[in-house]
């Protein structure tokens, strides 16, 4: 009964959220994977159906994955529509809290060698449409990309560093509109020793949104 903080006269709003997913996972030998997943998200009787509440019958994931030896390490490549969770999904996750999950159209690479992991991705976030089945689309006007480096053993902990970039050619906000460019730099050190655990992290964000400068 507080969906609008008692403003606008919406009143109570009680409804059911449902999520149905089906997938097929085919492995051709030990080097090639083909994965397909369809999903149906519904919010019956909801007065206000947002993009994160309902998306009836659409392609959630559809990618081809390859894994092979490269030098002293192993390289994994995924191309197509996929979910890209990073770390514990603090910064980039599957959007599992709302009803409709968040996939990306793009390419992802992960290279593991010894205690190091190098990863990178270039993607176009999929925009939810609830008009017709299989009508979700991505656009080159909105891109999200990044690179990440992890070292698994540094004094009982893990050190990770990454750079991410969000580019939106048609951003619109109350204060400004136009091209949006956000660049994020992050360093994290987390680990555990005995009964103690720690998580130290610093993140900086810079860029522009229309005529406004971004600093965080």
Short mmCIF file of C-alpha atoms in Angstrom, two decimals:
data_model
loop_
_atom_site.label_atom_id
_atom_site.label_comp_id
_atom_site.label_asym_id
_atom_site.label_seq_id
_atom_site.Cartn_x
_atom_site.Cartn_y
_atom_site.Cartn_z
CA UNK A 1 0.00 0.00 0.00
CA UNK A 2 3.01 2.34 -0.22
CA UNK A 3 4.14 1.82 -3.80
CA UNK A 4 4.02 5.59 -4.44
CA UNK A 5 4.78 6.69 -0.86
CA UNK A 6 1.09 7.67 -0.55
CA UNK A 7 1.41 10.19 -3.39
CA UNK A 8 -0.73 10.24 -6.53
CA UNK A 9 -3.65 8.26 -5.14
CA UNK A 10 -2.54 4.86 -6.48
CA UNK A 11 -3.53 3.09 -3.26
CA UNK A 12 -2.86 -0.57 -2.64
CA UNK A 13 -1.30 -2.70 -5.36
CA UNK A 14 -1.21 -6.46 -4.72
CA UNK A 15 -0.16 -8.82 -7.49
CA UNK A 16 1.69 -12.02 -8.27
CA UNK A 17 5.10 -12.29 -9.97
CA UNK A 18 5.79 -15.42 -12.01
CA UNK A 19 8.96 -16.54 -13.79
CA UNK A 20 9.14 -19.53 -16.14
CA UNK A 21 12.42 -20.49 -17.83
CA UNK A 22 13.39 -23.37 -20.10
CA UNK A 23 16.79 -24.09 -21.59
CA UNK A 24 18.78 -26.50 -23.72
CA UNK A 25 22.52 -26.99 -23.19
CA UNK A 26 24.43 -28.92 -25.86
CA UNK A 27 28.12 -29.82 -25.52
CA UNK A 28 29.90 -30.94 -28.67
CA UNK A 29 33.05 -32.60 -27.40
CA UNK A 30 35.02 -30.79 -24.70
CA UNK A 31 35.56 -27.53 -26.59
CA UNK A 32 32.19 -26.31 -27.92
CA UNK A 33 28.94 -25.43 -26.14
CA UNK A 34 25.63 -24.16 -27.52
CA UNK A 35 23.17 -22.77 -24.96
CA UNK A 36 19.61 -21.54 -25.53
CA UNK A 37 17.16 -20.25 -22.92
CA UNK A 38 13.67 -18.80 -23.27
CA UNK A 39 11.85 -17.08 -20.42
CA UNK A 40 8.35 -15.86 -19.63
CA UNK A 41 7.96 -13.23 -16.91
CA UNK A 42 4.51 -12.07 -15.84
CA UNK A 43 2.94 -9.76 -13.26
CA UNK A 44 -0.82 -10.53 -13.32
CA UNK A 45 -3.12 -7.82 -11.96
CA UNK A 46 -0.30 -5.31 -11.41
CA UNK A 47 -1.61 -1.80 -11.99
CA UNK A 48 1.76 -0.52 -13.17
CA UNK A 49 3.75 -3.06 -15.19
CA UNK A 50 7.34 -1.84 -15.40
CA UNK A 51 10.02 -3.23 -17.70
CA UNK A 52 11.52 -5.16 -14.78
CA UNK A 53 8.15 -6.75 -13.86
CA UNK A 54 6.83 -8.34 -17.06
CA UNK A 55 8.26 -9.65 -20.33
CA UNK A 56 6.13 -12.31 -21.96
CA UNK A 57 8.02 -15.06 -23.81
CA UNK A 58 11.40 -13.90 -25.05
CA UNK A 59 14.92 -15.13 -25.66
CA UNK A 60 16.80 -14.82 -22.38
CA UNK A 61 20.09 -16.35 -23.54
CA UNK A 62 21.44 -17.78 -26.76
CA UNK A 63 25.20 -18.12 -27.17
CA UNK A 64 27.98 -20.30 -28.48
CA UNK A 65 30.92 -20.99 -26.19
CA UNK A 66 34.39 -22.27 -27.01
CA UNK A 67 37.16 -23.36 -24.65
CA UNK A 68 40.68 -24.32 -25.64
CA UNK A 69 44.29 -24.22 -24.49
CA UNK A 70 46.29 -21.10 -25.30
CA UNK A 71 49.91 -21.05 -24.24
CA UNK A 72 50.10 -22.06 -20.57
CA UNK A 73 46.47 -21.17 -19.88
CA UNK A 74 42.88 -21.78 -20.95
CA UNK A 75 40.79 -19.37 -23.00
CA UNK A 76 36.98 -19.31 -22.93
CA UNK A 77 35.01 -17.32 -25.53
CA UNK A 78 31.24 -16.74 -25.48
CA UNK A 79 29.43 -15.00 -28.33
CA UNK A 80 25.73 -14.14 -28.36
CA UNK A 81 23.04 -13.20 -25.85
CA UNK A 82 24.19 -13.98 -22.33
CA UNK A 83 24.16 -12.92 -18.71
CA UNK A 84 27.40 -11.32 -17.45
CA UNK A 85 27.59 -11.49 -13.65
CA UNK A 86 30.83 -10.13 -12.19
CA UNK A 87 32.27 -11.17 -8.85
CA UNK A 88 29.39 -11.28 -6.31
CA UNK A 89 27.22 -9.11 -8.58
CA UNK A 90 27.73 -5.96 -6.54
CA UNK A 91 28.42 -3.88 -9.65
CA UNK A 92 27.19 -5.98 -12.58
CA UNK A 93 24.64 -8.72 -11.96
CA UNK A 94 21.76 -10.71 -13.39
CA UNK A 95 19.15 -8.31 -11.94
CA UNK A 96 17.65 -11.18 -9.99
CA UNK A 97 15.96 -8.95 -7.43
CA UNK A 98 13.25 -7.69 -9.80
CA UNK A 99 11.30 -10.23 -11.83
CA UNK A 100 12.90 -9.77 -15.29
CA UNK A 101 16.58 -10.66 -15.54
CA UNK A 102 19.12 -8.62 -17.56
CA UNK A 103 20.91 -10.23 -20.54
CA UNK A 104 23.49 -8.67 -22.88
CA UNK A 105 24.22 -9.17 -26.59
CA UNK A 106 27.96 -9.36 -27.06
CA UNK A 107 31.23 -11.24 -26.66
CA UNK A 108 33.01 -12.29 -23.47
CA UNK A 109 36.53 -13.69 -23.06
CA UNK A 110 38.13 -15.26 -19.97
CA UNK A 111 41.77 -16.37 -19.88
CA UNK A 112 42.99 -18.40 -16.86
CA UNK A 113 46.71 -18.95 -16.37
CA UNK A 114 48.13 -20.01 -13.01
CA UNK A 115 46.74 -17.75 -10.27
CA UNK A 116 45.76 -15.06 -12.80
CA UNK A 117 42.46 -14.50 -14.56
CA UNK A 118 42.13 -11.95 -17.38
CA UNK A 119 38.67 -11.19 -18.71
CA UNK A 120 37.04 -8.75 -21.05
CA UNK A 121 33.66 -8.12 -22.64
CA UNK A 122 31.93 -5.90 -25.16
CA UNK A 123 28.15 -5.85 -25.03
CA UNK A 124 24.89 -4.12 -25.82
CA UNK A 125 22.44 -4.37 -22.89
CA UNK A 126 19.14 -5.93 -24.02
CA UNK A 127 16.15 -3.62 -23.61
CA UNK A 128 12.92 -5.27 -22.44
CA UNK A 129 9.80 -4.95 -24.62
CA UNK A 130 6.49 -6.53 -23.63
CA UNK A 131 4.53 -5.91 -26.83
CA UNK A 132 5.07 -9.16 -28.75
CA UNK A 133 6.91 -12.44 -28.13
CA UNK A 134 10.63 -12.33 -28.94
CA UNK A 135 10.75 -8.54 -29.38
CA UNK A 136 13.57 -7.68 -26.94
CA UNK A 137 16.34 -5.82 -28.74
CA UNK A 138 19.74 -4.29 -28.13
CA UNK A 139 21.21 -1.26 -29.89
CA UNK A 140 24.62 0.13 -30.76
CA UNK A 141 23.40 3.37 -29.17
CA UNK A 142 23.85 1.72 -25.75
CA UNK A 143 27.05 -0.25 -25.09
CA UNK A 144 28.77 -1.59 -22.00
CA UNK A 145 32.33 -2.95 -22.08
CA UNK A 146 35.20 -3.61 -19.73
CA UNK A 147 38.38 -5.47 -18.79
CA UNK A 148 39.28 -7.13 -15.50
CA UNK A 149 42.37 -8.68 -13.86
CA UNK A 150 42.25 -11.03 -10.84
CA UNK A 151 45.04 -12.61 -8.80
CA UNK A 152 43.75 -15.42 -6.61
CA UNK A 153 46.40 -15.63 -3.88
CA UNK A 154 47.77 -12.45 -2.32
CA UNK A 155 48.36 -12.95 1.43
CA UNK A 156 45.21 -15.09 1.98
CA UNK A 157 43.17 -12.86 -0.30
CA UNK A 158 42.21 -12.02 -3.86
CA UNK A 159 43.11 -8.78 -5.63
CA UNK A 160 40.98 -7.62 -8.55
CA UNK A 161 41.09 -4.53 -10.74
CA UNK A 162 38.75 -3.57 -13.55
CA UNK A 163 37.82 -0.80 -15.91
CA UNK A 164 34.29 -0.50 -17.34
CA UNK A 165 32.74 1.91 -19.81
CA UNK A 166 29.06 2.73 -20.42
CA UNK A 167 28.19 4.67 -23.59
CA UNK A 168 24.64 5.88 -24.17
CA UNK A 169 23.97 8.04 -27.23
CA UNK A 170 20.38 8.90 -26.29
CA UNK A 171 20.38 9.36 -22.51
CA UNK A 172 17.54 11.40 -21.02
CA UNK A 173 17.26 12.71 -17.45
CA UNK A 174 15.35 15.48 -15.71
CA UNK A 175 18.42 17.72 -15.40
CA UNK A 176 20.07 17.04 -18.75
CA UNK A 177 19.93 14.90 -21.89
CA UNK A 178 22.24 13.91 -24.71
CA UNK A 179 25.22 11.59 -24.96
CA UNK A 180 26.27 9.84 -21.76
CA UNK A 181 29.75 8.40 -21.20
CA UNK A 182 30.66 6.82 -17.86
CA UNK A 183 34.06 5.29 -17.09
CA UNK A 184 34.53 3.27 -13.90
CA UNK A 185 37.81 2.26 -12.23
CA UNK A 186 37.74 -0.26 -9.38
CA UNK A 187 40.32 -1.95 -7.12
CA UNK A 188 39.30 -4.59 -4.55
CA UNK A 189 41.16 -6.73 -2.02
CA UNK A 190 39.16 -9.40 -0.20
CA UNK A 191 40.14 -12.46 1.78
CA UNK A 192 39.95 -14.52 4.93
CA UNK A 193 42.42 -15.66 7.57
CA UNK A 194 41.30 -17.76 10.51
CA UNK A 195 38.16 -16.21 11.97
CA UNK A 196 38.77 -12.85 10.25
CA UNK A 197 37.62 -11.78 6.81
CA UNK A 198 37.98 -8.46 5.04
CA UNK A 199 36.76 -6.64 1.95
CA UNK A 200 38.47 -3.40 0.93
CA UNK A 201 37.34 -1.66 -2.24
CA UNK A 202 37.69 1.69 -3.93
CA UNK A 203 35.79 2.83 -7.02
CA UNK A 204 35.98 6.03 -9.04
CA UNK A 205 33.64 7.15 -11.82
CA UNK A 206 34.22 9.89 -14.36
CA UNK A 207 32.67 11.07 -17.62
CA UNK A 208 29.97 13.31 -19.02
CA UNK A 209 26.20 13.26 -19.31
CA UNK A 210 25.11 15.85 -21.86
CA UNK A 211 26.67 19.10 -20.67
CA UNK A 212 27.13 17.83 -17.12
CA UNK A 213 30.38 16.36 -15.80
CA UNK A 214 30.31 13.09 -13.86
CA UNK A 215 32.59 12.66 -10.82
CA UNK A 216 31.91 10.06 -8.15
#
